Each structure stands twice: as C-alpha cells, then as structure tokens.
Coordinates of C-alpha atoms in Angstrom, one line a residue:
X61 CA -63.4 -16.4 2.0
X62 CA -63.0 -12.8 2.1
X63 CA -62.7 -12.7 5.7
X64 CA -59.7 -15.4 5.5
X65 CA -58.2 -13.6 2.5
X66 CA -58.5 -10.9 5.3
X67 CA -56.8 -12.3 8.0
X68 CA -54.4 -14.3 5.6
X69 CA -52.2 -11.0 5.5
X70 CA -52.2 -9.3 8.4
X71 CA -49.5 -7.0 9.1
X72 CA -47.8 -6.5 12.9
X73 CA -48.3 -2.9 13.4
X74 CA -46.7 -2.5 16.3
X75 CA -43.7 -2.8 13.6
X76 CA -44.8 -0.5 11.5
X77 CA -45.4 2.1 14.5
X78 CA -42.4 2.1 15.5
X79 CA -40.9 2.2 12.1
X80 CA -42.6 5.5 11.5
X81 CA -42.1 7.3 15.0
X82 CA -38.4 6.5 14.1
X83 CA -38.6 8.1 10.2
X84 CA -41.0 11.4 11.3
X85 CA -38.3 11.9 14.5
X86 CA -35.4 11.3 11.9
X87 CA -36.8 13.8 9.3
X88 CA -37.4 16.4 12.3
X89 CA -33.7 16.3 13.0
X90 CA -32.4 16.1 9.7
X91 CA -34.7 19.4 9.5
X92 CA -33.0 21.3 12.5
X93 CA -29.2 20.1 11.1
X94 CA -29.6 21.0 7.7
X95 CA -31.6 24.3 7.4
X96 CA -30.2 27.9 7.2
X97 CA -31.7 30.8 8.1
X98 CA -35.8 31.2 8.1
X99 CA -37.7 28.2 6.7
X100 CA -40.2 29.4 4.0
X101 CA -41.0 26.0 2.6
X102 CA -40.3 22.0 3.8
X103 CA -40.5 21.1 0.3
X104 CA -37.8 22.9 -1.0
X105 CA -35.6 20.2 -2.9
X106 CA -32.6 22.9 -2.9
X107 CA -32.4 22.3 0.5
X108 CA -31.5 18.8 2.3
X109 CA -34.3 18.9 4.0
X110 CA -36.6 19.4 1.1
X111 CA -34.6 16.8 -0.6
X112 CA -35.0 13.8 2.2
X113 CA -39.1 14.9 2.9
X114 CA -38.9 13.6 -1.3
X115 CA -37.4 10.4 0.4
X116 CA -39.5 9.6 2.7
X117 CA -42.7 10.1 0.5
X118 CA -40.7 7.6 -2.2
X119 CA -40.4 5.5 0.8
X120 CA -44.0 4.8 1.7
X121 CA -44.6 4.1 -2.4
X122 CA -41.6 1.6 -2.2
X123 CA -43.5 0.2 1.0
X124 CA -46.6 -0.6 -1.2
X125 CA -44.7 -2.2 -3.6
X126 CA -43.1 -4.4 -1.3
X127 CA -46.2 -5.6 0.7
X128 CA -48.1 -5.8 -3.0
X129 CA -45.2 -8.5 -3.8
X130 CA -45.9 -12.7 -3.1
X131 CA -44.0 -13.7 0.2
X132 CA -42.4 -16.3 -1.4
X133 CA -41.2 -14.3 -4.2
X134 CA -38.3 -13.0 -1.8
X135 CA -37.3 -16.9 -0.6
X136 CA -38.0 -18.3 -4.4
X137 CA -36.0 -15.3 -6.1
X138 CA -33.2 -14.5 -3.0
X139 CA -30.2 -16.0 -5.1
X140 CA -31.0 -14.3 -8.1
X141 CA -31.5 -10.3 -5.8
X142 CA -28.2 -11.4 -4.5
X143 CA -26.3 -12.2 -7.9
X144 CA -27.7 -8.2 -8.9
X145 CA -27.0 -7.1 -5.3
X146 CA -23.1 -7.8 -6.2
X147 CA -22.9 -7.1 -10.0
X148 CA -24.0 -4.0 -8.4
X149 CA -21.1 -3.5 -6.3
X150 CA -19.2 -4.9 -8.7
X151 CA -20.0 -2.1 -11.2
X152 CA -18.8 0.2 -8.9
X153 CA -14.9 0.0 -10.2
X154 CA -15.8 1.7 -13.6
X155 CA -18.8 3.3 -13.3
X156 CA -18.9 4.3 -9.5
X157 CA -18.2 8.1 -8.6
X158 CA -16.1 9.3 -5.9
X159 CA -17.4 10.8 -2.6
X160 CA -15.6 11.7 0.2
X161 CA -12.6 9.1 -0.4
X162 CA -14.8 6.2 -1.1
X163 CA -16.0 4.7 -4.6
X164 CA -19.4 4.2 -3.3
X165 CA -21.6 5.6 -5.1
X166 CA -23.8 5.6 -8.7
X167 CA -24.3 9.2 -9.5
X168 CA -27.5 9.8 -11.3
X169 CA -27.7 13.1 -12.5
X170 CA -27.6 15.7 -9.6
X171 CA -28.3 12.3 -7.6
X172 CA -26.1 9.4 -6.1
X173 CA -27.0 5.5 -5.2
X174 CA -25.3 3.8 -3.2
X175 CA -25.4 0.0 -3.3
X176 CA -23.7 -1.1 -0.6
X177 CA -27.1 0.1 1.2
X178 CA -29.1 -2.5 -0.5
X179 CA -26.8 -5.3 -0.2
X180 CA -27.6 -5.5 3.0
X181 CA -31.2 -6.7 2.5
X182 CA -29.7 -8.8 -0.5
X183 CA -27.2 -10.9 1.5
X184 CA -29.6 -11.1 4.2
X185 CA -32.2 -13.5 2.1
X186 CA -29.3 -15.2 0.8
X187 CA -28.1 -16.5 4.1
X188 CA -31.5 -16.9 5.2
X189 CA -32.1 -19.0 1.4
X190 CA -29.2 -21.0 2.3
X191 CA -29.3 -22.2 6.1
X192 CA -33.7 -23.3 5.1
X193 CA -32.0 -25.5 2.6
X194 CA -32.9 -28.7 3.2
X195 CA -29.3 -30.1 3.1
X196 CA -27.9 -27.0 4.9
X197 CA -26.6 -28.1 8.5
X198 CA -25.0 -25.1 10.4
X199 CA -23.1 -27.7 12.5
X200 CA -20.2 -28.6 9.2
X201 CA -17.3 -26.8 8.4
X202 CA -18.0 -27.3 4.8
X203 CA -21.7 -25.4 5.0
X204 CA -20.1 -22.8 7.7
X205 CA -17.6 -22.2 5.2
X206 CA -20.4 -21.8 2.5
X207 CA -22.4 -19.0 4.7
X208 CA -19.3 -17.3 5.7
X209 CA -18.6 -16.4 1.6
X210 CA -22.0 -15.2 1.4
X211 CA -21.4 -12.2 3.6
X212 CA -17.8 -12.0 2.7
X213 CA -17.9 -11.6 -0.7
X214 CA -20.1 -8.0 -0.3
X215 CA -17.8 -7.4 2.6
X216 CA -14.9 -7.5 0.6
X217 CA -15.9 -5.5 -2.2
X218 CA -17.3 -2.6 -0.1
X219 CA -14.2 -2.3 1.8
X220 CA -11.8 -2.4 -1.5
X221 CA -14.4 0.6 -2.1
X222 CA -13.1 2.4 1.1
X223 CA -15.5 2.1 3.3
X224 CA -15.1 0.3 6.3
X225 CA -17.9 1.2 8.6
X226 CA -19.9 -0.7 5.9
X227 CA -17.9 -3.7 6.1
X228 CA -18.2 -4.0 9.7
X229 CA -22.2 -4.0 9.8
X230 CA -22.0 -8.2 8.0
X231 CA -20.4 -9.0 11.3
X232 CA -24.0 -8.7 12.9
X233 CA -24.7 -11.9 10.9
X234 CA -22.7 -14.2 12.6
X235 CA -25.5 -14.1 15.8
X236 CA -27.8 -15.3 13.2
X237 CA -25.7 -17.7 12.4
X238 CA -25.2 -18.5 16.5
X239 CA -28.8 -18.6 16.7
X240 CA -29.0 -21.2 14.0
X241 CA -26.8 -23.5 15.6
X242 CA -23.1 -22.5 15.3
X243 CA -21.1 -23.6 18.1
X244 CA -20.6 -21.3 20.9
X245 CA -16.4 -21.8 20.9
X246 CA -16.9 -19.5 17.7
X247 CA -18.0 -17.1 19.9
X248 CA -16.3 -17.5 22.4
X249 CA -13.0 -17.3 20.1
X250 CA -14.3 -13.8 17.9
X251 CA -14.8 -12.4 21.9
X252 CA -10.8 -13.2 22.6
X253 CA -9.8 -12.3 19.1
X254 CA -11.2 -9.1 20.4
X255 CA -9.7 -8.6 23.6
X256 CA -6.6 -9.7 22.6
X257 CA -6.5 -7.0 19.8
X258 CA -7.4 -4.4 22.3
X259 CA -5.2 -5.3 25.1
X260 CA -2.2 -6.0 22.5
X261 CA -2.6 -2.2 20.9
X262 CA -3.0 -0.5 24.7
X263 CA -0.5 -2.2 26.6
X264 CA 1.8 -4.2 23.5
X265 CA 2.5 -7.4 23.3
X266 CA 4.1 -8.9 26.1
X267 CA 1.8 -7.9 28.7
X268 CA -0.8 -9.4 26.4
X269 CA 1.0 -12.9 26.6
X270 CA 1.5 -12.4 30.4
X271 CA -1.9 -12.0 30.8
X272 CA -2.9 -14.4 28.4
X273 CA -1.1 -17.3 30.0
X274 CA -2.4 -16.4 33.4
X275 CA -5.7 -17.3 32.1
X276 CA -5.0 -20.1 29.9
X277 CA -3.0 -21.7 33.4
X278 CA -6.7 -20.3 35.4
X279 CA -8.7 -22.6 32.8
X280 CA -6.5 -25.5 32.9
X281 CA -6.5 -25.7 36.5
X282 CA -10.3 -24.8 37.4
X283 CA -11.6 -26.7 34.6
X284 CA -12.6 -30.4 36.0
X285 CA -13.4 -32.5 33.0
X286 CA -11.7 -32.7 29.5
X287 CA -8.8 -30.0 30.6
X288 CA -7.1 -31.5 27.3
X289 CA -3.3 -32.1 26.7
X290 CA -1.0 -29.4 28.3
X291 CA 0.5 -29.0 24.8
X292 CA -3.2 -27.7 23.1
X293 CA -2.5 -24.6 25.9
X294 CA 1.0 -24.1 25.1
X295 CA 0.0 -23.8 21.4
X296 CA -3.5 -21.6 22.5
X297 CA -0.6 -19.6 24.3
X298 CA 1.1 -19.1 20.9
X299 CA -1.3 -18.7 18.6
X300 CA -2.4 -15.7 21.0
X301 CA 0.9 -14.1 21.2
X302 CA 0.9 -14.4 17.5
X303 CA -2.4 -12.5 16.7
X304 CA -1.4 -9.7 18.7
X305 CA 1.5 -9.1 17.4
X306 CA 0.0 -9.4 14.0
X307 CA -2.5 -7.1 14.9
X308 CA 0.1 -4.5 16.6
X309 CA 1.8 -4.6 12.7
X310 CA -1.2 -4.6 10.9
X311 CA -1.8 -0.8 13.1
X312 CA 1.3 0.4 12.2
X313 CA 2.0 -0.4 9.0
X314 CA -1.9 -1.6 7.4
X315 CA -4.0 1.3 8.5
X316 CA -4.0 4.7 6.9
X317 CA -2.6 7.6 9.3
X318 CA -6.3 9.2 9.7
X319 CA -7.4 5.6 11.0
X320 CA -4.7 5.3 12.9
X321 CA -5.2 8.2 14.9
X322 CA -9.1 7.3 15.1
X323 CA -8.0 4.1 17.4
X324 CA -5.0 6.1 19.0
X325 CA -7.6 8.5 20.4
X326 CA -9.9 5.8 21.7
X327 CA -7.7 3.7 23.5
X328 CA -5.4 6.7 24.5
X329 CA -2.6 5.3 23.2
X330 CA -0.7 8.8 22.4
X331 CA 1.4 9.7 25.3
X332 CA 2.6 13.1 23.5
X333 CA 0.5 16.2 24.3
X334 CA 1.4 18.1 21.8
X335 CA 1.0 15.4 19.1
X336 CA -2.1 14.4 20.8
X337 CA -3.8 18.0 20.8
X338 CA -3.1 18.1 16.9
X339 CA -4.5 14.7 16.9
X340 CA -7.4 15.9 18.0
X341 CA -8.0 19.1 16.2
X342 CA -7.5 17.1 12.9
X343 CA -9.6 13.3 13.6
X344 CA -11.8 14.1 16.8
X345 CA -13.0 17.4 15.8
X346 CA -16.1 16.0 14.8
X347 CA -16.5 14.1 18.1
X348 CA -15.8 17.1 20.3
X349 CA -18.3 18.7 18.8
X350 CA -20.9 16.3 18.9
X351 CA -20.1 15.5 22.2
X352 CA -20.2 19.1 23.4
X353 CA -23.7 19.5 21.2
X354 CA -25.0 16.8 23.5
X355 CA -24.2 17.6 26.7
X356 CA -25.4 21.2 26.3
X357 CA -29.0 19.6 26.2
X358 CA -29.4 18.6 29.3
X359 CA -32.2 16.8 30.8
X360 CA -35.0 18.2 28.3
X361 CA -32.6 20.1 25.4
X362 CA -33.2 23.4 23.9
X363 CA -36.3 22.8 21.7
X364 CA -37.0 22.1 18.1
X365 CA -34.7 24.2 16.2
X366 CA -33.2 26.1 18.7
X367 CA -29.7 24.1 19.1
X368 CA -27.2 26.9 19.0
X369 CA -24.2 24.3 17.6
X370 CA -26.7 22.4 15.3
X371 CA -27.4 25.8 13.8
X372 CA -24.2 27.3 13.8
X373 CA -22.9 23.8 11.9
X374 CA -20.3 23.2 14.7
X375 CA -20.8 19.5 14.4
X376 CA -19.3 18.3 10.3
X377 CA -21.9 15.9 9.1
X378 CA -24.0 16.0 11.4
X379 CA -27.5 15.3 9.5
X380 CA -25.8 12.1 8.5
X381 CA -23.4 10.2 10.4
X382 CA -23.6 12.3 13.9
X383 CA -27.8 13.1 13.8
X384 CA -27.7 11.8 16.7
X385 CA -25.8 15.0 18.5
X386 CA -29.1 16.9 17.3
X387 CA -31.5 14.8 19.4
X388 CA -28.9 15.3 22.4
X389 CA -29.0 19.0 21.5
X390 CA -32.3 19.9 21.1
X391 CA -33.9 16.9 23.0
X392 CA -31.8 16.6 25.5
X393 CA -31.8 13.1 27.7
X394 CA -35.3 12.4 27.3
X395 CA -35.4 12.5 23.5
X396 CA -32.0 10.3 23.0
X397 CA -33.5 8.2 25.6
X398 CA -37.0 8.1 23.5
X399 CA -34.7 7.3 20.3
X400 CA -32.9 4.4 22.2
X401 CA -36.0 3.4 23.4
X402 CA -37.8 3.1 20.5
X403 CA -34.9 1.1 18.5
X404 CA -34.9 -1.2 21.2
X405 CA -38.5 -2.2 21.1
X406 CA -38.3 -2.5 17.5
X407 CA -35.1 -4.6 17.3
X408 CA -37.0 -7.2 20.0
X409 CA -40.0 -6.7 18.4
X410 CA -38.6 -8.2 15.5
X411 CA -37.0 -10.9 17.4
X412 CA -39.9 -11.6 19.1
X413 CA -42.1 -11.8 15.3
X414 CA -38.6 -13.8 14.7
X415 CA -39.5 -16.3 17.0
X416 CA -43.3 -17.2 15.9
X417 CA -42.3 -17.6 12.2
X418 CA -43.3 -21.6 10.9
X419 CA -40.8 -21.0 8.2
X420 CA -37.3 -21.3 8.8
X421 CA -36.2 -19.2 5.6
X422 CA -38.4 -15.8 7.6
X423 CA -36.9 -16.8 10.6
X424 CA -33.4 -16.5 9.7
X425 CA -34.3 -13.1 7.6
X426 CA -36.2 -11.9 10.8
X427 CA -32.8 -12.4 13.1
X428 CA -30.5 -11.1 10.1
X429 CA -33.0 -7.8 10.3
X430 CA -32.5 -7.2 13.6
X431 CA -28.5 -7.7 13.7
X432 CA -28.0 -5.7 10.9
X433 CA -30.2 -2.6 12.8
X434 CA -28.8 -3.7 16.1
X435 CA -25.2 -3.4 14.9
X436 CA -25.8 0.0 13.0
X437 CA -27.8 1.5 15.8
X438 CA -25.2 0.3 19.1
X439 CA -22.0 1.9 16.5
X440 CA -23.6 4.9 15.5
X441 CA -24.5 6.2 19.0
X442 CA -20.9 4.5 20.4
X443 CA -19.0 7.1 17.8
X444 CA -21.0 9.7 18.3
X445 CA -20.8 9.4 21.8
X446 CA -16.9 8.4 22.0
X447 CA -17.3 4.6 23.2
X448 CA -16.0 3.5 20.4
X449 CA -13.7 4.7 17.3
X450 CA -15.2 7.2 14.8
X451 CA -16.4 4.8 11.6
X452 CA -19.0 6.4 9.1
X453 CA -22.0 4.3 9.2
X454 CA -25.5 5.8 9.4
X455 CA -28.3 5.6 12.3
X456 CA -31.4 3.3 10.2
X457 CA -33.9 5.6 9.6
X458 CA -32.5 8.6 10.9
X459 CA -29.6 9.9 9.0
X460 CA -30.2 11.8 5.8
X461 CA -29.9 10.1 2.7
X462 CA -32.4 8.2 0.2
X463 CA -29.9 5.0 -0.4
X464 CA -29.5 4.1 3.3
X465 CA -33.7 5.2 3.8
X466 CA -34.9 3.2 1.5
X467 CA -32.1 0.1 2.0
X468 CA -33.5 -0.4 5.5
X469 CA -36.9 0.3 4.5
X470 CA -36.7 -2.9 2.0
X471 CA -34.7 -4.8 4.7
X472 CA -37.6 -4.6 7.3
X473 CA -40.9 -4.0 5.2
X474 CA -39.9 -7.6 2.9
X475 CA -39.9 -9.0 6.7
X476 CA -43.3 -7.2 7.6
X477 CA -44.4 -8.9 4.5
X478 CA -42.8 -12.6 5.4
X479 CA -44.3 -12.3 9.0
X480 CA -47.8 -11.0 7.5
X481 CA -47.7 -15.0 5.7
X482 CA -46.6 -16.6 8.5
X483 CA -50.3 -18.3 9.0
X484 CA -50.4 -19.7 5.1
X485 CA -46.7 -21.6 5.7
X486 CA -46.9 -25.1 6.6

C-alpha cells in the first residue's frame, strides 16, 4: 500500500530540473544587474538582490504548499480561483497604486503585488474547467464564444490598467484552444489579420489591397474544389481593405505617442533623420543599449559580474524586463544559447507531460502552461533583441520580482502536481 501510495504521486523531475536551472541562472543575473559596488552580503534585503534571494526561498515554501494540495482541488475549485483572480483585478481601480504609468499594483507596505501575475494561472484552469465540461464542444460558436470571454475579461481589465504587454500574453491561449479542436480558418484568419496590419502600417493601404487581391485572384484560380462564389472574394477583398485602414487610424489617432514611436522604429516607418535620431534617443534608448550589452559578449562574454554596461547601469531596467542583455553580456552566446535552450526543453517537456495526461481538464492546463511561457519567453528576447517592438513583459523565472516569480511558479508547479495524478484518473 505504501509502495502504491509511493508511486501514486510521482513527480516528473526533469520538470522540476529545469525549473530550477532556470530560477538559480535568473537569480545569478538579477545579482550582476542589480548590485553596486563590493558585495558584502547576498542577503541584504536593502539591495534587489537581497530582496529577490527572499523570493525565491518564499518560492520553494509556496512549492510545498502547492504539491501538499489534492489534484482535484484545482479542477473542482478553478471557477471559484477565477471569480478571486478578477475581483482582484477588479480591486485595482480604488485600491491599486501607481507604478511606472500603470495601475497595476497592490502596495503592501514597502512591498507591491501585482495581480495580473496570477491571473494568469487563474484563467488558465478556467479555460481548461470549461473545454473538460462534458457539454463543452470547441467546434460551436456559442461555446467558442464562451472561452473567448474567459480570457477576455482579465485581458480587458489589465489593459484599462495600462499595461499592454500583459494583455498580449492571453493570446497564447488560442493554440490551446487550436489544439482542442478549433478550426484551423481561425488561424489561418488571426495569421492575415496580422500581416495585413503590418504590411498596411509599412507600405499604407493601397499597396495592401493590391497585394491582397493578387492573392485572393492566386487562391481562386489554383484552388480546384469549392473555389466558392466570385462575390465571397470580392467581399474577402473588402473586408481586407477595411481592417487596414482601420488599423492605419487606430496608429495614428488610438495609440499614445511613446507607442507610436515603439512600432515606428520597428517597421522603419520614419523617413526623417532628424525626427528619427530623437526618436531613438527618447523610445529605443533602452534597446540600444541592451543590444550593444549583448553583442559586446561575444562567443563566451565577460564573466560573472564583470559586464562593464550591466555595471555601469547603461541598460534602464535591465534586472527586469531586459535580464536578458546580462546573460548576452556576461555569458556571451553560449549562455543565451543555454537560456534558450533550457526554455525550450521545458516548454516541450510540458507538452510532451501534456500529451500523456488521461484527464482532459490537465491536458488543457498543461498546453495553456506552456503557451503562456512560450509567448512570454519568444517576446521578451524579440524586444530585447529588436525583432519585435519594445512591450514590458517579464522573462518566467528570470526577471526580478516576487509577483511574476511566484505567478509562474503556481502556473507550472499546480501542473507538476496534476501530472504527478495522472495514474489515479480514470
């Protein structure tokens, strides 16, 4: 009995492995960006370092409480951590505090909390509660319709907070939702609502539409069976003239100036050079820097605290949002490889754990774990590498900060504890 009880809750360690190179590296870095001058103690909570090492040995007591919990307490209860999740968020318009621009954040004391962190997990098992339901079929409008308000309703309420990047990181759970039978024209459709944005801001809007109907006439004509009435193109035609022009206003007259010049910067659009050297003193300073802080590593970097732009602080943020110019610094290619690497292996890991589940409620979880890491990992190193615009969203386990530690740690350690149950479901 013993031995069953045993073997009943076996944890994947490879998981947890990986997990943990990923924190130790993180703190390592968040050491080398945050310290000044000679280090006489790594517990020193006046320091940030000091402060986070406090967050990561929290962390490992919230990991015990986690994997002490009943798997099916998080399917059974997932409605109910939702409903708190968002009076959370909620409570943010009167009682949250001000940071940066955004109204994100609880403060406690000399301390702040930020939900939007932990909604993360929280809308997570509520899509996963809802597709397992028995009368749930992914195929409908009506229940695609249902799923979709799940994840916009945090979405919504984090961005009326100011803060985008977090709003983008629920788009990562529409490839659960692809996984779990969505149809692939919805795909197909969010990949041309994309380019069409893109090409409509870097070249306007009527070379969009002349490209546009070149391939709409290339699909009609190569496509054999069901090519549909010539009309349904004509009105695929407008519809895509229509979104980008929407989205050319929506640039000019719906984004703030500093976003503005964020996109104008990626996609070159400024033609000016004086406009577009002020540009960049005042929205790409942070980039430039991190981007020079990375290339001066080289192939093996400079070694453990001996980054001359992490220590002067040339790079703004850079033990949150842009940690990862301190691996390219002082780790050079190898280490941001390592970092990649390792993120990788744990995203399909997870996938993979995904996979073997019985139960469809940790399956869904499983795949909404690794979106929500894959999407947060692929944007943080696109911004701080320039491949996509600057958005402030923090690299899982990495960046410095106890709300966004421990909101990923609950995200993947209440899946550790799912998969560990996997051989009591039926």
């Amino acid at each position: 009995m013993l031995r069953e009880n045993h073997r009943g809750f076996k944890f994947d360690w490879i998981t947890i492995v990986l997990f943990l190179l990923l924190v130790v590296f993180g703190y390592l870095n968040i050491l080398s960006a945050s310290h000044v001058g000679e280090i006489t103690s790594y517990f020193d909570a006046s320091q940030l370092y000091g402060k986070h090492l406090i967050f990561v040995g929290l962390t490992f007591v919230l990991i015990v409480l986690i994997l002490s919990v009943e798997a099916k307490f998080y399917e059974r209860f997932a409605s109910v951590i939702y409903i708190i999740a968002m009076i959370a968020l909620v409570g943010l318009f009167i009682f949250g505090k001000d940071v940066n621009g955004a109204r994100s954040w609880y403060g406690i004391g000399s301390m702040t909390l930020q939900p939007s962190e932990f909604a993360k997990f929280a809308t997570a098992l509520a899509v996963a509660k809802f597709i397992s339901d028995l009368e749930t079929n992914m195929k409908t409008v009506k229940d695609q319709l249902k799923v979709t308000a799940i994840i916009v309703i945090p979405a919504l309420l984090i961005l009326l907070q100011n803060d985008a990047g977090s709003t983008i990181v629920y788009l990562a759970f529409f490839f659960v939702f692809y996984r779990e039978g969505l149809q692939q024209v919805y795909l197909i459709i969010a990949l041309s609502l994309i380019v069409l944005a893109v090409l409509g801001l870097k070249f306007g809007v009527l070379i969009t539409a002349i490209i546009a109907t070149l391939v709409l006439i290339s699909v009609y004509f190569f496509k054999r069976k069901n090519k549909g009435s010539i009309f349904q193109y004509i009105i695929a035609l407008i519809i895509c003239i229509g979104f980008s022009y929407g989205v050319k206003l929506f640039y000019e007259h719906g984004l703030k100036p500093h976003q503005q010049n964020r996109i104008s910067l990626w996609l070159r659009l400024e033609k000016d050079p004086v406009k577009l050297e002020r540009m960049k003193k005042a929205e790409a300073y942070n980039l430039i820097q991190s981007e020079q802080a990375i290339s001066s590593g080289g192939v093996s970097g400079k070694g453990f605290l001996q980054g001359t732009r992490t220590t002067g602080k040339f790079v703004p943020e850079q033990h949150t949002d842009y940690i990862f110019s301190t691996v390219g610094e002082e780790w050079g290619f190898l280490g941001t490889s390592l970092v990649v690497l390792t993120f990788v292996l744990l995203i399909i890991r997870i996938l993979y754990l995904a996979e073997a589940q019985k139960s469809q409620f940790s399956r869904v979880y499983g795949y909404g774990v690794a979106s929500i890491l894959f999407v947060h990992f692929t944007i943080n190193i696109g911004m701080v590498m320039g491949l996509i615009p600057t958005v402030g969203i923090p690299l899982p386990f990495f960046s410095y900060g106890g709300s966004g530690l421990w909101g990923f740690t609950i995200l993947l350690f209440i899946f550790v504890k799912l998969d560990s149950n996997k051989i009591n479901e039926w």
